[in-house]
């Protein structure tokens, strides 16, 4: 899905001006306006003022940060994400010192927008990531 792949389009080149160099090049490249809007909205309140409105936008906003914690959890386990259960994830989610750079407040705000609780969203995210464990580098060593 293009939005998932392209949401950090300018991050590598402009880490301090994230999403400020995204709109024009992606529109010029022919990406639909709705997709560009979704990409911009994942930085809502951080580096853009484009509020997530659609479900896709809200999901992207929420899981962008959430998947960081999931990946950090998975990296600590011999079997990676393959046997990561929601219970273990929630423990790490509540431990503010774990993957401290991942903003819990932001994730909770996103979940509220979605009308779901973190546990539900994380379960879906983990299930969605599991089949891609190898490419994400979280398949473990076993
Ligand atoms: Fe981003």
PDB file of C-alpha atoms and ligand atoms in Angstrom:
ATOM      1  CA  UNK A   1       0.000   0.000   0.000  1.00  0.00           C
ATOM      2  CA  UNK A   2       1.538   3.274  -1.187  1.00  0.00           C
ATOM      3  CA  UNK A   3       0.687   5.287   1.896  1.00  0.00           C
ATOM      4  CA  UNK A   4       2.431   2.829   4.183  1.00  0.00           C
ATOM      5  CA  UNK A   5       5.500   2.738   1.973  1.00  0.00           C
ATOM      6  CA  UNK A   6       5.730   6.468   1.339  1.00  0.00           C
ATOM      7  CA  UNK A   7       4.720   8.034   4.633  1.00  0.00           C
ATOM      8  CA  UNK A   8       8.312   8.802   5.583  1.00  0.00           C
ATOM      9  CA  UNK A   9       9.227   9.830   2.063  1.00  0.00           C
ATOM     10  CA  UNK A  10      11.297  12.862   3.056  1.00  0.00           C
ATOM     11  CA  UNK A  11      12.524  11.660   6.437  1.00  0.00           C
ATOM     12  CA  UNK A  12      15.908  10.352   5.423  1.00  0.00           C
ATOM     13  CA  UNK A  13      16.847  13.518   3.575  1.00  0.00           C
ATOM     14  CA  UNK A  14      15.146  15.994   5.940  1.00  0.00           C
ATOM     15  CA  UNK A  15      14.876  14.388   9.387  1.00  0.00           C
ATOM     16  CA  UNK A  16      14.428  17.807  10.992  1.00  0.00           C
ATOM     17  CA  UNK A  17      11.851  18.997   8.485  1.00  0.00           C
ATOM     18  CA  UNK A  18       9.808  15.827   8.264  1.00  0.00           C
ATOM     19  CA  UNK A  19       6.754  16.117   5.984  1.00  0.00           C
ATOM     20  CA  UNK A  20       7.733  19.590   4.818  1.00  0.00           C
ATOM     21  CA  UNK A  21       9.156  18.140   1.599  1.00  0.00           C
ATOM     22  CA  UNK A  22       6.484  15.608   0.839  1.00  0.00           C
ATOM     23  CA  UNK A  23       3.341  17.146  -0.599  1.00  0.00           C
ATOM     24  CA  UNK A  24       4.599  18.560  -3.899  1.00  0.00           C
ATOM     25  CA  UNK A  25       6.913  15.757  -5.000  1.00  0.00           C
ATOM     26  CA  UNK A  26       4.305  13.078  -4.287  1.00  0.00           C
ATOM     27  CA  UNK A  27       1.506  14.986  -6.028  1.00  0.00           C
ATOM     28  CA  UNK A  28       3.857  15.621  -8.950  1.00  0.00           C
ATOM     29  CA  UNK A  29       4.602  11.920  -9.036  1.00  0.00           C
ATOM     30  CA  UNK A  30       0.892  11.259  -9.481  1.00  0.00           C
ATOM     31  CA  UNK A  31      -0.047  10.010  -6.036  1.00  0.00           C
ATOM     32  CA  UNK A  32      -3.747  10.610  -5.354  1.00  0.00           C
ATOM     33  CA  UNK A  33      -4.488  13.656  -3.216  1.00  0.00           C
ATOM     34  CA  UNK A  34      -6.200  11.520  -0.580  1.00  0.00           C
ATOM     35  CA  UNK A  35      -3.054   9.441  -0.155  1.00  0.00           C
ATOM     36  CA  UNK A  36      -0.873  12.535   0.172  1.00  0.00           C
ATOM     37  CA  UNK A  37      -3.275  13.914   2.756  1.00  0.00           C
ATOM     38  CA  UNK A  38      -3.099  10.679   4.718  1.00  0.00           C
ATOM     39  CA  UNK A  39       0.691  10.832   4.677  1.00  0.00           C
ATOM     40  CA  UNK A  40       0.718  14.419   5.922  1.00  0.00           C
ATOM     41  CA  UNK A  41      -1.755  13.601   8.671  1.00  0.00           C
ATOM     42  CA  UNK A  42       0.544  11.055  10.302  1.00  0.00           C
ATOM     43  CA  UNK A  43       2.567  13.999  11.609  1.00  0.00           C
ATOM     44  CA  UNK A  44      -0.471  15.744  13.079  1.00  0.00           C
ATOM     45  CA  UNK A  45       0.431  17.821  16.104  1.00  0.00           C
ATOM     46  CA  UNK A  46       4.122  17.050  15.607  1.00  0.00           C
ATOM     47  CA  UNK A  47       5.149  18.440  12.271  1.00  0.00           C
ATOM     48  CA  UNK A  48       1.904  19.105  10.393  1.00  0.00           C
ATOM     49  CA  UNK A  49      -1.529  20.478  11.235  1.00  0.00           C
ATOM     50  CA  UNK A  50      -3.345  18.018   8.980  1.00  0.00           C
ATOM     51  CA  UNK A  51      -5.738  16.229  11.297  1.00  0.00           C
ATOM     52  CA  UNK A  52      -6.389  12.530  10.704  1.00  0.00           C
ATOM     53  CA  UNK A  53     -10.030  12.236   9.630  1.00  0.00           C
ATOM     54  CA  UNK A  54     -10.539   9.008   7.713  1.00  0.00           C
ATOM     55  CA  UNK A  55     -10.030   5.608   9.291  1.00  0.00           C
ATOM     56  CA  UNK A  56      -6.944   5.069   7.187  1.00  0.00           C
ATOM     57  CA  UNK A  57      -5.462   8.352   8.373  1.00  0.00           C
ATOM     58  CA  UNK A  58      -6.228   7.585  11.986  1.00  0.00           C
ATOM     59  CA  UNK A  59      -4.733   4.123  11.627  1.00  0.00           C
ATOM     60  CA  UNK A  60      -1.534   5.385  10.042  1.00  0.00           C
ATOM     61  CA  UNK A  61      -1.181   8.047  12.732  1.00  0.00           C
ATOM     62  CA  UNK A  62      -1.585   5.454  15.464  1.00  0.00           C
ATOM     63  CA  UNK A  63       0.413   2.515  14.166  1.00  0.00           C
ATOM     64  CA  UNK A  64       3.373   4.586  12.989  1.00  0.00           C
ATOM     65  CA  UNK A  65       4.383   5.024  16.620  1.00  0.00           C
ATOM     66  CA  UNK A  66       2.883   1.786  17.887  1.00  0.00           C
ATOM     67  CA  UNK A  67       4.859  -0.413  15.508  1.00  0.00           C
ATOM     68  CA  UNK A  68       8.055   1.067  16.948  1.00  0.00           C
ATOM     69  CA  UNK A  69       7.272  -0.499  20.319  1.00  0.00           C
ATOM     70  CA  UNK A  70       6.147  -3.748  18.713  1.00  0.00           C
ATOM     71  CA  UNK A  71       9.423  -3.975  16.806  1.00  0.00           C
ATOM     72  CA  UNK A  72      11.434  -3.232  19.932  1.00  0.00           C
ATOM     73  CA  UNK A  73       9.535  -5.986  21.802  1.00  0.00           C
ATOM     74  CA  UNK A  74      10.062  -8.460  19.010  1.00  0.00           C
ATOM     75  CA  UNK A  75      13.777  -7.723  18.760  1.00  0.00           C
ATOM     76  CA  UNK A  76      14.269  -8.848  22.363  1.00  0.00           C
ATOM     77  CA  UNK A  77      12.804 -12.280  21.758  1.00  0.00           C
ATOM     78  CA  UNK A  78      14.572 -15.354  20.361  1.00  0.00           C
ATOM     79  CA  UNK A  79      11.579 -16.052  18.136  1.00  0.00           C
ATOM     80  CA  UNK A  80      10.998 -12.402  17.343  1.00  0.00           C
ATOM     81  CA  UNK A  81       7.434 -11.409  16.575  1.00  0.00           C
ATOM     82  CA  UNK A  82       6.546 -14.996  15.780  1.00  0.00           C
ATOM     83  CA  UNK A  83       5.499 -15.796  19.355  1.00  0.00           C
ATOM     84  CA  UNK A  84       4.888 -12.272  20.631  1.00  0.00           C
ATOM     85  CA  UNK A  85       1.647 -12.278  22.561  1.00  0.00           C
ATOM     86  CA  UNK A  86      -0.480  -9.270  23.293  1.00  0.00           C
ATOM     87  CA  UNK A  87       0.032  -9.746  27.041  1.00  0.00           C
ATOM     88  CA  UNK A  88       3.805  -9.327  26.769  1.00  0.00           C
ATOM     89  CA  UNK A  89       3.353  -6.385  24.469  1.00  0.00           C
ATOM     90  CA  UNK A  90       1.013  -4.609  26.882  1.00  0.00           C
ATOM     91  CA  UNK A  91       3.517  -5.055  29.695  1.00  0.00           C
ATOM     92  CA  UNK A  92       6.164  -3.309  27.616  1.00  0.00           C
ATOM     93  CA  UNK A  93       3.697  -0.681  26.486  1.00  0.00           C
ATOM     94  CA  UNK A  94       3.007   0.244  30.095  1.00  0.00           C
ATOM     95  CA  UNK A  95       6.710   0.316  30.926  1.00  0.00           C
ATOM     96  CA  UNK A  96       7.505   3.892  29.977  1.00  0.00           C
ATOM     97  CA  UNK A  97      11.235   3.210  30.109  1.00  0.00           C
ATOM     98  CA  UNK A  98      10.982   0.571  27.417  1.00  0.00           C
ATOM     99  CA  UNK A  99      11.394   2.017  23.895  1.00  0.00           C
ATOM    100  CA  UNK A 100      11.068   5.358  25.631  1.00  0.00           C
ATOM    101  CA  UNK A 101      11.287   7.290  22.371  1.00  0.00           C
ATOM    102  CA  UNK A 102       7.925   5.886  21.259  1.00  0.00           C
ATOM    103  CA  UNK A 103       5.324   8.365  22.403  1.00  0.00           C
ATOM    104  CA  UNK A 104       2.593   6.569  24.371  1.00  0.00           C
ATOM    105  CA  UNK A 105       0.424   9.684  24.615  1.00  0.00           C
ATOM    106  CA  UNK A 106       0.385   9.946  20.856  1.00  0.00           C
ATOM    107  CA  UNK A 107      -0.581   6.306  20.475  1.00  0.00           C
ATOM    108  CA  UNK A 108      -3.389   6.704  23.010  1.00  0.00           C
ATOM    109  CA  UNK A 109      -4.596   9.796  21.205  1.00  0.00           C
ATOM    110  CA  UNK A 110      -4.691   7.813  17.962  1.00  0.00           C
ATOM    111  CA  UNK A 111      -6.576   4.950  19.580  1.00  0.00           C
ATOM    112  CA  UNK A 112      -9.094   7.411  20.927  1.00  0.00           C
ATOM    113  CA  UNK A 113      -9.603   8.782  17.420  1.00  0.00           C
ATOM    114  CA  UNK A 114     -10.181   5.220  16.208  1.00  0.00           C
ATOM    115  CA  UNK A 115     -12.535   4.505  19.086  1.00  0.00           C
ATOM    116  CA  UNK A 116     -10.484   1.439  20.006  1.00  0.00           C
ATOM    117  CA  UNK A 117      -8.258   0.556  22.917  1.00  0.00           C
ATOM    118  CA  UNK A 118      -4.512   0.068  22.560  1.00  0.00           C
ATOM    119  CA  UNK A 119      -4.789  -3.640  23.094  1.00  0.00           C
ATOM    120  CA  UNK A 120      -7.168  -4.070  20.171  1.00  0.00           C
ATOM    121  CA  UNK A 121      -5.092  -1.939  17.855  1.00  0.00           C
ATOM    122  CA  UNK A 122      -1.850  -3.633  18.886  1.00  0.00           C
ATOM    123  CA  UNK A 123      -3.336  -7.087  18.318  1.00  0.00           C
ATOM    124  CA  UNK A 124      -4.254  -6.147  14.775  1.00  0.00           C
ATOM    125  CA  UNK A 125      -0.858  -4.534  14.178  1.00  0.00           C
ATOM    126  CA  UNK A 126       1.029  -7.593  15.484  1.00  0.00           C
ATOM    127  CA  UNK A 127      -1.054  -9.933  13.331  1.00  0.00           C
ATOM    128  CA  UNK A 128      -0.437  -7.677  10.359  1.00  0.00           C
ATOM    129  CA  UNK A 129       3.312  -7.550  10.935  1.00  0.00           C
ATOM    130  CA  UNK A 130       3.860 -11.237  11.656  1.00  0.00           C
ATOM    131  CA  UNK A 131       3.774 -12.407   8.022  1.00  0.00           C
ATOM    132  CA  UNK A 132       6.414  -9.754   7.234  1.00  0.00           C
ATOM    133  CA  UNK A 133       8.728 -10.691  10.088  1.00  0.00           C
ATOM    134  CA  UNK A 134      11.685 -11.468   7.807  1.00  0.00           C
ATOM    135  CA  UNK A 135      11.584  -8.209   5.860  1.00  0.00           C
ATOM    136  CA  UNK A 136      11.073  -6.242   9.072  1.00  0.00           C
ATOM    137  CA  UNK A 137      14.063  -7.948  10.665  1.00  0.00           C
ATOM    138  CA  UNK A 138      11.996  -9.255  13.573  1.00  0.00           C
ATOM    139  CA  UNK A 139      11.821 -12.971  12.817  1.00  0.00           C
ATOM    140  CA  UNK A 140      14.219 -13.803  15.668  1.00  0.00           C
ATOM    141  CA  UNK A 141      17.268 -16.027  15.451  1.00  0.00           C
ATOM    142  CA  UNK A 142      15.598 -19.361  16.045  1.00  0.00           C
TER     143      UNK A 142
HETATM  144 FE1  LIG B   1       6.942   9.844   9.945  1.00  0.00          FE
END
